[in-house]
Amino acid sequence: MSSSTHKGIFTISELAQELDISTRTIRYYEEIGLILPQRSGKGTRYYTRSDRARLKLILRGKRFGFSLHEIKEMITLFDEDRTGRKQLQRTIQYGEEKIRELDARIDELIRLREEILEFKTRFEEKMASLEAVEGNRESKE
Amino acid sequence: MSSSTHKGIFTISELAQELDISTRTIRYYEEIGLILPQRSGKGTRYYTRSDRARLKLILRGKRFGFSLHEIKEMITLFDEDRTGRKQLQRTIQYGEEKIRELDARIDELIRLREEILEFKTRFEEKMASLEAVEGNRESKE
DNA sequence: TCATTATATAACGTTAACGTCAACGTAATT
DNA sequence: AATTACGTTGACGTTAACGTTATATAATGA
C-alpha cells in the first residue's frame, strides 16, 4: 500500500485511482496549464484537496463536451488576480454568460431525454402489437 | 443559389448551411454509417427531412460529449428491424439505461451550474470589498 | 450549349487528448 | 545489495473527427 499521510495531500497515483484517470492524463493537464501542483524537494508532485477539486471540475466539464481549452478559459478566468474593476466586471459577465449557456444546455438535455423516451415508447408499442399477433403466452407479469 | 425544390428534400450543402457544419462532416457521418441518404441516378446525395432530423440528433448528442460511436449505437439500436421479442426487450432495456444516464447527467449539469454560480458570487463579493477600499490596491485576502 | 458552380471519390494532412515505452532517480523492503 | 514500487522527463504512437487538396463528373442558369 502507498503513502497514507491523509492530511489532505495526495500523490499522483492516488488521485488517478480516485478519479479513475491515468497519471499520464493528470500530467498532461499540467502540461497544458490546467493544474500546477506543488513539488517536493526532488520533483515529486503533490496535490492538495483544492487541486483535486479542480481536477473534478475539469472532468465534469469534459463529460459535457467542453474541450480542455474551453475548460482552461473558464477556470483560469476565476483564478487570475484580476486587478482593476473593469476586468472584474468582465469576469462576472463571462460567468453570467456561461450560466446562461448551461441553462440552455439543461433544457436541451431534457428535450433529448424526452426524445429518447419517445423512441422507447414507440418501441414498446411495436412490441406489444407483435405480442398480440404472436398469440403466444409467456407471461412474466 | 442552389436548387430549391422545397418539397422536403435537401442537397448536402443546404443541410450543411442550415446545421452549420461542413459537407465533409456530413459525408463523414455517412462513411461511418450514421446516415444513408438516397442517391440520384448518378450519385448525388439527397436528404429527406427525416435525414435532417437524424443529423440534428447526432449534433445534439455531440454537444453533450458523446462520441460518434456511442451516438451510432444509440440510434441504430432503434433503427434496425429487431425481430424477436428477446431483441426487442434488450432494446428497451438499453433505452431505459440511457434515460437513467441522461437523468444523471441532468443532475450533474445542474450541480455544475450551481458551482459556477458560486464562483461568480464569490467574485462579486471580492469586487464589492475592493470597491469599499476604492483607490487603494494593496490588501490581499 | 457553354460557363459556372456544386458534388463525387480518393487520399493525405491535422489536431486534441491522451497511450505507451524508454531511461532514469529515489525510497522502502527484503 | 538487490528487488520492488513508484516517481520523473522526454519522445514517439494512436485514434477520432474532421480539414484540405486534387481530379473528375453532374447540375443549373444565361
Short mmCIF file of C-alpha atoms (C1' of nucleotides) in Angstrom, two decimals:
data_model
loop_
_atom_site.label_atom_id
_atom_site.label_comp_id
_atom_site.label_asym_id
_atom_site.label_seq_id
_atom_site.Cartn_x
_atom_site.Cartn_y
_atom_site.Cartn_z
CA MET A 1 0.00 0.00 0.00
CA SER A 2 1.03 3.55 -0.70
CA SER A 3 1.65 6.58 1.41
CA SER A 4 -1.29 7.47 3.57
CA THR A 5 -0.38 10.76 5.13
CA HIS A 6 -4.04 11.55 4.87
CA LYS A 7 -3.87 15.14 5.79
CA GLY A 8 -5.17 16.42 2.53
CA ILE A 9 -2.27 15.84 0.19
CA PHE A 10 -2.23 13.18 -2.49
CA THR A 11 0.27 11.58 -4.79
CA ILE A 12 -0.42 11.45 -8.47
CA SER A 13 -1.41 7.81 -8.46
CA GLU A 14 -3.75 8.26 -5.53
CA LEU A 15 -5.62 10.90 -7.45
CA ALA A 16 -5.54 8.90 -10.62
CA GLN A 17 -7.17 5.98 -8.88
CA GLU A 18 -9.76 8.02 -7.11
CA LEU A 19 -10.76 9.91 -10.23
CA ASP A 20 -10.39 6.92 -12.50
CA ILE A 21 -7.99 8.50 -14.93
CA SER A 22 -4.37 7.80 -15.78
CA THR A 23 -1.36 9.55 -14.31
CA ARG A 24 -0.50 10.50 -17.83
CA THR A 25 -3.75 12.36 -18.08
CA ILE A 26 -3.01 14.29 -14.92
CA ARG A 27 0.45 15.19 -16.12
CA TYR A 28 -0.99 16.21 -19.43
CA TYR A 29 -3.36 18.57 -17.72
CA GLU A 30 -0.36 20.11 -16.09
CA GLU A 31 1.43 20.33 -19.43
CA ILE A 32 -1.31 22.48 -20.81
CA GLY A 33 -1.51 24.57 -17.67
CA LEU A 34 -4.71 23.32 -16.14
CA ILE A 35 -3.15 22.50 -12.80
CA LEU A 36 0.05 23.47 -11.05
CA PRO A 37 0.75 21.06 -8.20
CA GLN A 38 3.43 21.62 -5.62
CA ARG A 39 6.69 19.75 -5.94
CA SER A 40 8.63 18.08 -3.17
CA GLY A 41 12.36 18.71 -2.90
CA LYS A 42 13.26 16.46 -5.79
CA GLY A 43 10.45 16.84 -8.21
CA THR A 44 7.64 14.67 -6.95
CA ARG A 45 4.22 16.17 -7.49
CA TYR A 46 1.85 16.62 -4.60
CA TYR A 47 -1.77 17.55 -4.85
CA THR A 48 -3.96 19.31 -2.35
CA ARG A 49 -7.70 18.81 -1.97
CA SER A 50 -8.02 22.05 -3.85
CA ASP A 51 -6.13 20.52 -6.74
CA ARG A 52 -8.38 17.52 -6.52
CA ALA A 53 -11.49 19.70 -6.65
CA ARG A 54 -10.05 21.39 -9.67
CA LEU A 55 -9.48 18.09 -11.39
CA LYS A 56 -13.03 17.02 -10.65
CA LEU A 57 -14.27 20.19 -12.21
CA ILE A 58 -12.19 19.54 -15.29
CA LEU A 59 -13.55 16.04 -15.64
CA ARG A 60 -17.06 17.27 -15.17
CA GLY A 61 -16.56 19.80 -17.90
CA LYS A 62 -15.25 17.12 -20.18
CA ARG A 63 -18.28 14.99 -19.63
CA PHE A 64 -20.29 17.76 -21.19
CA GLY A 65 -18.22 18.03 -24.27
CA PHE A 66 -16.15 21.05 -23.37
CA SER A 67 -12.66 20.96 -24.77
CA LEU A 68 -9.75 21.27 -22.39
CA HIS A 69 -9.08 24.61 -23.97
CA GLU A 70 -12.53 25.87 -23.12
CA ILE A 71 -12.25 24.48 -19.64
CA LYS A 72 -8.99 26.26 -19.17
CA GLU A 73 -10.51 29.52 -20.23
CA MET A 74 -13.31 29.09 -17.77
CA ILE A 75 -11.34 28.19 -14.68
CA THR A 76 -8.29 30.36 -15.17
CA LEU A 77 -10.66 33.21 -15.57
CA PHE A 78 -11.63 32.83 -11.95
CA ASP A 79 -8.08 32.13 -10.91
CA GLU A 80 -6.13 35.04 -12.07
CA ASP A 81 -5.53 38.06 -9.96
CA ARG A 82 -7.76 40.35 -11.82
CA THR A 83 -6.98 43.74 -10.58
CA GLY A 84 -8.98 46.58 -11.86
CA ARG A 85 -12.72 46.78 -11.73
CA LYS A 86 -13.13 46.59 -15.47
CA GLN A 87 -11.51 43.19 -15.55
CA LEU A 88 -13.57 42.03 -12.62
CA GLN A 89 -16.75 43.11 -14.27
CA ARG A 90 -15.84 41.37 -17.45
CA THR A 91 -15.16 38.24 -15.50
CA ILE A 92 -18.54 38.39 -13.88
CA GLN A 93 -20.20 38.96 -17.20
CA TYR A 94 -18.41 35.97 -18.59
CA GLY A 95 -19.68 33.94 -15.66
CA GLU A 96 -23.23 35.03 -16.31
CA GLU A 97 -22.87 34.13 -19.93
CA LYS A 98 -21.65 30.68 -19.02
CA ILE A 99 -24.57 30.19 -16.69
CA ARG A 100 -26.98 31.10 -19.43
CA GLU A 101 -25.25 28.61 -21.67
CA LEU A 102 -25.63 25.96 -19.05
CA ASP A 103 -29.31 26.73 -18.67
CA ALA A 104 -29.73 26.26 -22.38
CA ARG A 105 -27.88 23.00 -22.18
CA ILE A 106 -30.03 21.74 -19.38
CA ASP A 107 -33.12 22.47 -21.42
CA GLU A 108 -31.64 20.74 -24.40
CA LEU A 109 -30.67 17.75 -22.37
CA ILE A 110 -34.18 17.44 -21.04
CA ARG A 111 -35.51 17.54 -24.56
CA LEU A 112 -33.07 14.85 -25.58
CA ARG A 113 -34.30 12.73 -22.71
CA GLU A 114 -37.85 13.17 -23.88
CA GLU A 115 -36.92 12.18 -27.39
CA ILE A 116 -35.27 9.01 -26.26
CA LEU A 117 -38.25 8.26 -24.11
CA GLU A 118 -40.48 8.65 -27.11
CA PHE A 119 -38.31 6.29 -29.10
CA LYS A 120 -38.66 3.78 -26.36
CA THR A 121 -42.39 4.19 -26.06
CA ARG A 122 -42.89 3.68 -29.75
CA PHE A 123 -40.79 0.59 -29.49
CA GLU A 124 -42.80 -0.79 -26.66
CA GLU A 125 -45.95 -0.32 -28.65
CA LYS A 126 -44.37 -2.16 -31.52
CA MET A 127 -43.53 -5.00 -29.26
CA ALA A 128 -46.99 -5.09 -27.79
CA SER A 129 -48.55 -5.45 -31.20
CA LEU A 130 -46.13 -8.19 -32.04
CA GLU A 131 -47.11 -9.96 -28.91
CA ALA A 132 -50.76 -9.74 -29.82
CA VAL A 133 -50.19 -11.38 -33.18
CA GLU A 134 -47.97 -14.00 -31.77
CA GLY A 135 -50.76 -15.19 -29.53
CA ASN A 136 -48.05 -16.83 -27.63
CA ARG A 137 -48.19 -16.89 -23.87
CA GLU A 138 -45.05 -16.41 -21.96
CA SER A 139 -46.28 -14.14 -19.21
CA LYS A 140 -43.78 -12.57 -16.97
CA GLU A 141 -46.10 -10.27 -15.09
CA MET B 1 -28.37 29.98 -55.03
CA SER B 2 -28.95 26.29 -55.32
CA SER B 3 -31.84 24.06 -56.06
CA SER B 4 -34.93 24.98 -54.15
CA THR B 5 -37.29 22.12 -54.84
CA HIS B 6 -38.55 22.74 -51.35
CA LYS B 7 -40.66 19.70 -51.05
CA GLY B 8 -38.73 18.23 -48.20
CA ILE B 9 -35.57 17.15 -49.92
CA PHE B 10 -32.26 18.87 -49.46
CA THR B 11 -28.87 18.89 -51.07
CA ILE B 12 -25.83 18.33 -49.00
CA SER B 13 -24.82 21.96 -48.96
CA GLU B 14 -28.27 23.10 -47.99
CA LEU B 15 -28.12 20.91 -44.94
CA ALA B 16 -24.60 21.92 -44.19
CA GLN B 17 -25.56 25.55 -44.15
CA GLU B 18 -28.65 25.06 -42.09
CA LEU B 19 -26.91 22.95 -39.49
CA ASP B 20 -23.72 24.95 -39.61
CA ILE B 21 -21.42 22.07 -40.39
CA SER B 22 -19.31 21.22 -43.42
CA THR B 23 -20.29 18.95 -46.23
CA ARG B 24 -17.26 16.92 -45.36
CA THR B 25 -18.73 16.31 -41.94
CA ILE B 26 -21.97 15.09 -43.43
CA ARG B 27 -20.18 12.77 -45.80
CA TYR B 28 -18.08 11.55 -42.96
CA TYR B 29 -21.15 10.66 -40.99
CA GLU B 30 -22.21 8.62 -43.93
CA GLU B 31 -18.81 6.97 -44.10
CA ILE B 32 -19.21 5.67 -40.61
CA GLY B 33 -22.76 4.60 -41.20
CA LEU B 34 -24.66 7.24 -39.31
CA ILE B 35 -26.82 8.26 -42.23
CA LEU B 36 -27.73 6.69 -45.54
CA PRO B 37 -29.17 9.30 -47.89
CA GLN B 38 -30.79 8.49 -51.20
CA ARG B 39 -28.82 8.92 -54.38
CA SER B 40 -29.96 10.38 -57.66
CA GLY B 41 -29.26 8.39 -60.80
CA LYS B 42 -25.61 9.25 -60.95
CA GLY B 43 -24.51 9.59 -57.37
CA THR B 44 -25.73 12.88 -56.00
CA ARG B 45 -26.93 12.65 -52.43
CA TYR B 46 -30.37 13.81 -51.42
CA TYR B 47 -31.61 14.18 -47.91
CA THR B 48 -35.12 13.98 -46.55
CA ARG B 49 -36.39 15.83 -43.51
CA SER B 50 -36.03 12.60 -41.69
CA ASP B 51 -32.35 12.59 -42.53
CA ARG B 52 -32.17 16.13 -41.32
CA ALA B 53 -33.80 15.23 -38.03
CA ARG B 54 -31.30 12.44 -37.67
CA LEU B 55 -28.43 14.82 -38.23
CA LYS B 56 -29.81 17.19 -35.66
CA LEU B 57 -29.97 14.36 -33.19
CA ILE B 58 -26.36 13.48 -33.92
CA LEU B 59 -25.24 17.04 -33.37
CA ARG B 60 -27.20 17.25 -30.18
CA GLY B 61 -25.52 14.13 -28.93
CA LYS B 62 -22.16 15.57 -29.79
CA ARG B 63 -22.85 18.68 -27.84
CA PHE B 64 -23.08 16.50 -24.78
CA GLY B 65 -19.78 14.84 -25.30
CA PHE B 66 -20.99 11.57 -26.78
CA SER B 67 -18.64 10.10 -29.32
CA LEU B 68 -19.94 9.36 -32.78
CA HIS B 69 -19.52 5.72 -31.94
CA GLU B 70 -21.80 6.00 -28.94
CA ILE B 71 -24.28 8.00 -30.93
CA LYS B 72 -24.31 5.35 -33.59
CA GLU B 73 -25.01 2.67 -31.05
CA MET B 74 -27.91 4.63 -29.68
CA ILE B 75 -29.68 5.49 -32.88
CA THR B 76 -29.06 2.38 -34.89
CA LEU B 77 -30.43 0.46 -31.97
CA PHE B 78 -33.82 1.99 -32.62
CA ASP B 79 -33.42 1.70 -36.35
CA GLU B 80 -32.81 -1.90 -37.02
CA ASP B 81 -35.56 -4.32 -37.65
CA ARG B 82 -35.33 -6.08 -34.41
CA THR B 83 -37.45 -9.12 -34.81
CA GLY B 84 -37.77 -11.42 -31.94
CA ARG B 85 -39.03 -10.44 -28.55
CA LYS B 86 -35.72 -11.00 -26.86
CA GLN B 87 -34.05 -8.45 -29.06
CA LEU B 88 -36.87 -6.01 -28.57
CA GLN B 89 -36.70 -6.33 -24.86
CA ARG B 90 -32.99 -5.77 -24.84
CA THR B 91 -33.50 -2.69 -26.93
CA ILE B 92 -35.99 -1.32 -24.48
CA GLN B 93 -33.73 -2.06 -21.58
CA TYR B 94 -30.94 -0.24 -23.31
CA GLY B 95 -33.24 2.69 -23.80
CA GLU B 96 -34.11 2.74 -20.14
CA GLU B 97 -30.48 2.63 -19.26
CA LYS B 98 -29.76 5.58 -21.50
CA ILE B 99 -32.57 7.54 -19.94
CA ARG B 100 -31.17 6.90 -16.49
CA GLU B 101 -27.81 8.08 -17.73
CA LEU B 102 -29.39 11.22 -19.05
CA ASP B 103 -31.11 11.84 -15.75
CA ALA B 104 -27.77 11.57 -14.01
CA ARG B 105 -26.30 13.98 -16.48
CA ILE B 106 -29.03 16.48 -15.96
CA ASP B 107 -28.40 16.37 -12.23
CA GLU B 108 -24.72 16.81 -12.78
CA LEU B 109 -25.24 19.69 -15.13
CA ILE B 110 -27.39 21.41 -12.57
CA ARG B 111 -24.69 20.95 -9.99
CA LEU B 112 -22.14 22.39 -12.40
CA ARG B 113 -24.36 25.37 -12.89
CA GLU B 114 -24.53 25.89 -9.16
CA GLU B 115 -20.78 25.68 -8.87
CA ILE B 116 -20.22 28.29 -11.50
CA LEU B 117 -22.79 30.45 -9.83
CA GLU B 118 -20.89 30.13 -6.58
CA PHE B 119 -17.69 31.12 -8.31
CA LYS B 120 -19.40 34.16 -9.62
CA THR B 121 -20.91 35.07 -6.29
CA ARG B 122 -17.59 34.83 -4.54
CA PHE B 123 -16.16 37.05 -7.20
CA GLU B 124 -18.82 39.62 -6.82
CA GLU B 125 -18.13 39.76 -3.12
CA LYS B 126 -14.48 40.21 -3.84
CA MET B 127 -15.27 43.07 -6.11
CA ALA B 128 -17.55 44.63 -3.58
CA SER B 129 -14.82 44.62 -0.98
CA LEU B 130 -12.43 46.08 -3.48
CA GLU B 131 -14.89 48.80 -4.12
CA ALA B 132 -15.02 49.53 -0.39
CA VAL B 133 -11.35 50.36 -0.28
CA GLU B 134 -11.64 52.16 -3.57
CA GLY B 135 -8.38 53.59 -4.76
CA ASN B 136 -6.13 51.52 -2.59
CA ARG B 137 -4.98 48.28 -4.06
CA GLU B 138 -2.80 46.52 -1.58
CA SER B 139 -4.59 44.24 0.82
CA LYS B 140 -4.69 40.68 -0.35
CA GLU B 141 -7.01 38.28 1.45
"C1'" DT C 1 -24.69 24.88 -75.38
"C1'" DC C 2 -21.41 26.73 -72.59
"C1'" DA C 3 -19.69 28.52 -68.45
"C1'" DT C 4 -20.11 28.32 -63.76
"C1'" DT C 5 -20.96 26.18 -59.76
"C1'" DA C 6 -21.94 22.01 -56.96
"C1'" DT C 7 -20.99 17.28 -55.99
"C1'" DA C 8 -18.36 12.86 -56.02
"C1'" DT C 9 -14.44 9.98 -54.74
"C1'" DA C 10 -9.83 9.38 -53.06
"C1'" DA C 11 -6.15 10.29 -50.39
"C1'" DC C 12 -3.27 12.66 -47.47
"C1'" DG C 13 -2.95 16.27 -43.52
"C1'" DT C 14 -4.18 17.98 -38.92
"C1'" DT C 15 -5.33 18.49 -34.05
"C1'" DA C 16 -6.73 17.23 -29.43
"C1'" DA C 17 -6.15 14.12 -25.92
"C1'" DC C 18 -4.12 11.08 -24.39
"C1'" DG C 19 -1.29 5.89 -24.59
"C1'" DT C 20 2.96 3.76 -24.45
"C1'" DC C 21 7.70 2.97 -23.95
"C1'" DA C 22 12.38 4.02 -22.67
"C1'" DA C 23 15.66 5.54 -19.46
"C1'" DC C 24 16.44 7.19 -15.27
"C1'" DG C 25 16.14 8.70 -9.96
"C1'" DT C 26 14.57 7.66 -5.34
"C1'" DA C 27 12.60 5.38 -1.31
"C1'" DA C 28 11.25 1.42 1.12
"C1'" DT C 29 11.55 -3.60 1.70
"C1'" DT C 30 13.89 -7.92 1.71
"C1'" DA D 1 22.98 -5.21 -2.40
"C1'" DA D 2 19.15 -6.39 -4.92
"C1'" DT D 3 14.47 -6.15 -5.68
"C1'" DT D 4 10.19 -3.86 -5.83
"C1'" DA D 5 7.42 0.11 -6.31
"C1'" DC D 6 6.66 4.49 -7.55
"C1'" DG D 7 8.07 8.83 -9.39
"C1'" DT D 8 10.30 11.87 -13.23
"C1'" DT D 9 11.00 13.57 -18.15
"C1'" DG D 10 11.19 13.01 -22.98
"C1'" DA D 11 9.55 11.39 -27.20
"C1'" DC D 12 7.13 8.89 -30.38
"C1'" DG D 13 2.46 6.40 -31.38
"C1'" DT D 14 -2.58 6.37 -31.77
"C1'" DT D 15 -7.35 7.49 -32.60
"C1'" DA D 16 -11.40 10.24 -33.52
"C1'" DA D 17 -13.21 13.66 -36.22
"C1'" DC D 18 -12.82 16.07 -39.38
"C1'" DG D 19 -9.88 19.68 -42.98
"C1'" DT D 20 -7.78 20.07 -47.28
"C1'" DT D 21 -6.31 19.37 -51.67
"C1'" DA D 22 -6.80 17.10 -56.35
"C1'" DT D 23 -9.31 15.36 -60.06
"C1'" DA D 24 -13.46 14.11 -62.35
"C1'" DT D 25 -18.32 14.42 -63.21
"C1'" DA D 26 -23.01 16.37 -62.71
"C1'" DA D 27 -26.47 20.10 -62.28
"C1'" DT D 28 -28.01 24.61 -63.39
"C1'" DG D 29 -28.53 29.48 -65.05
"C1'" DA D 30 -27.63 32.68 -69.04
#
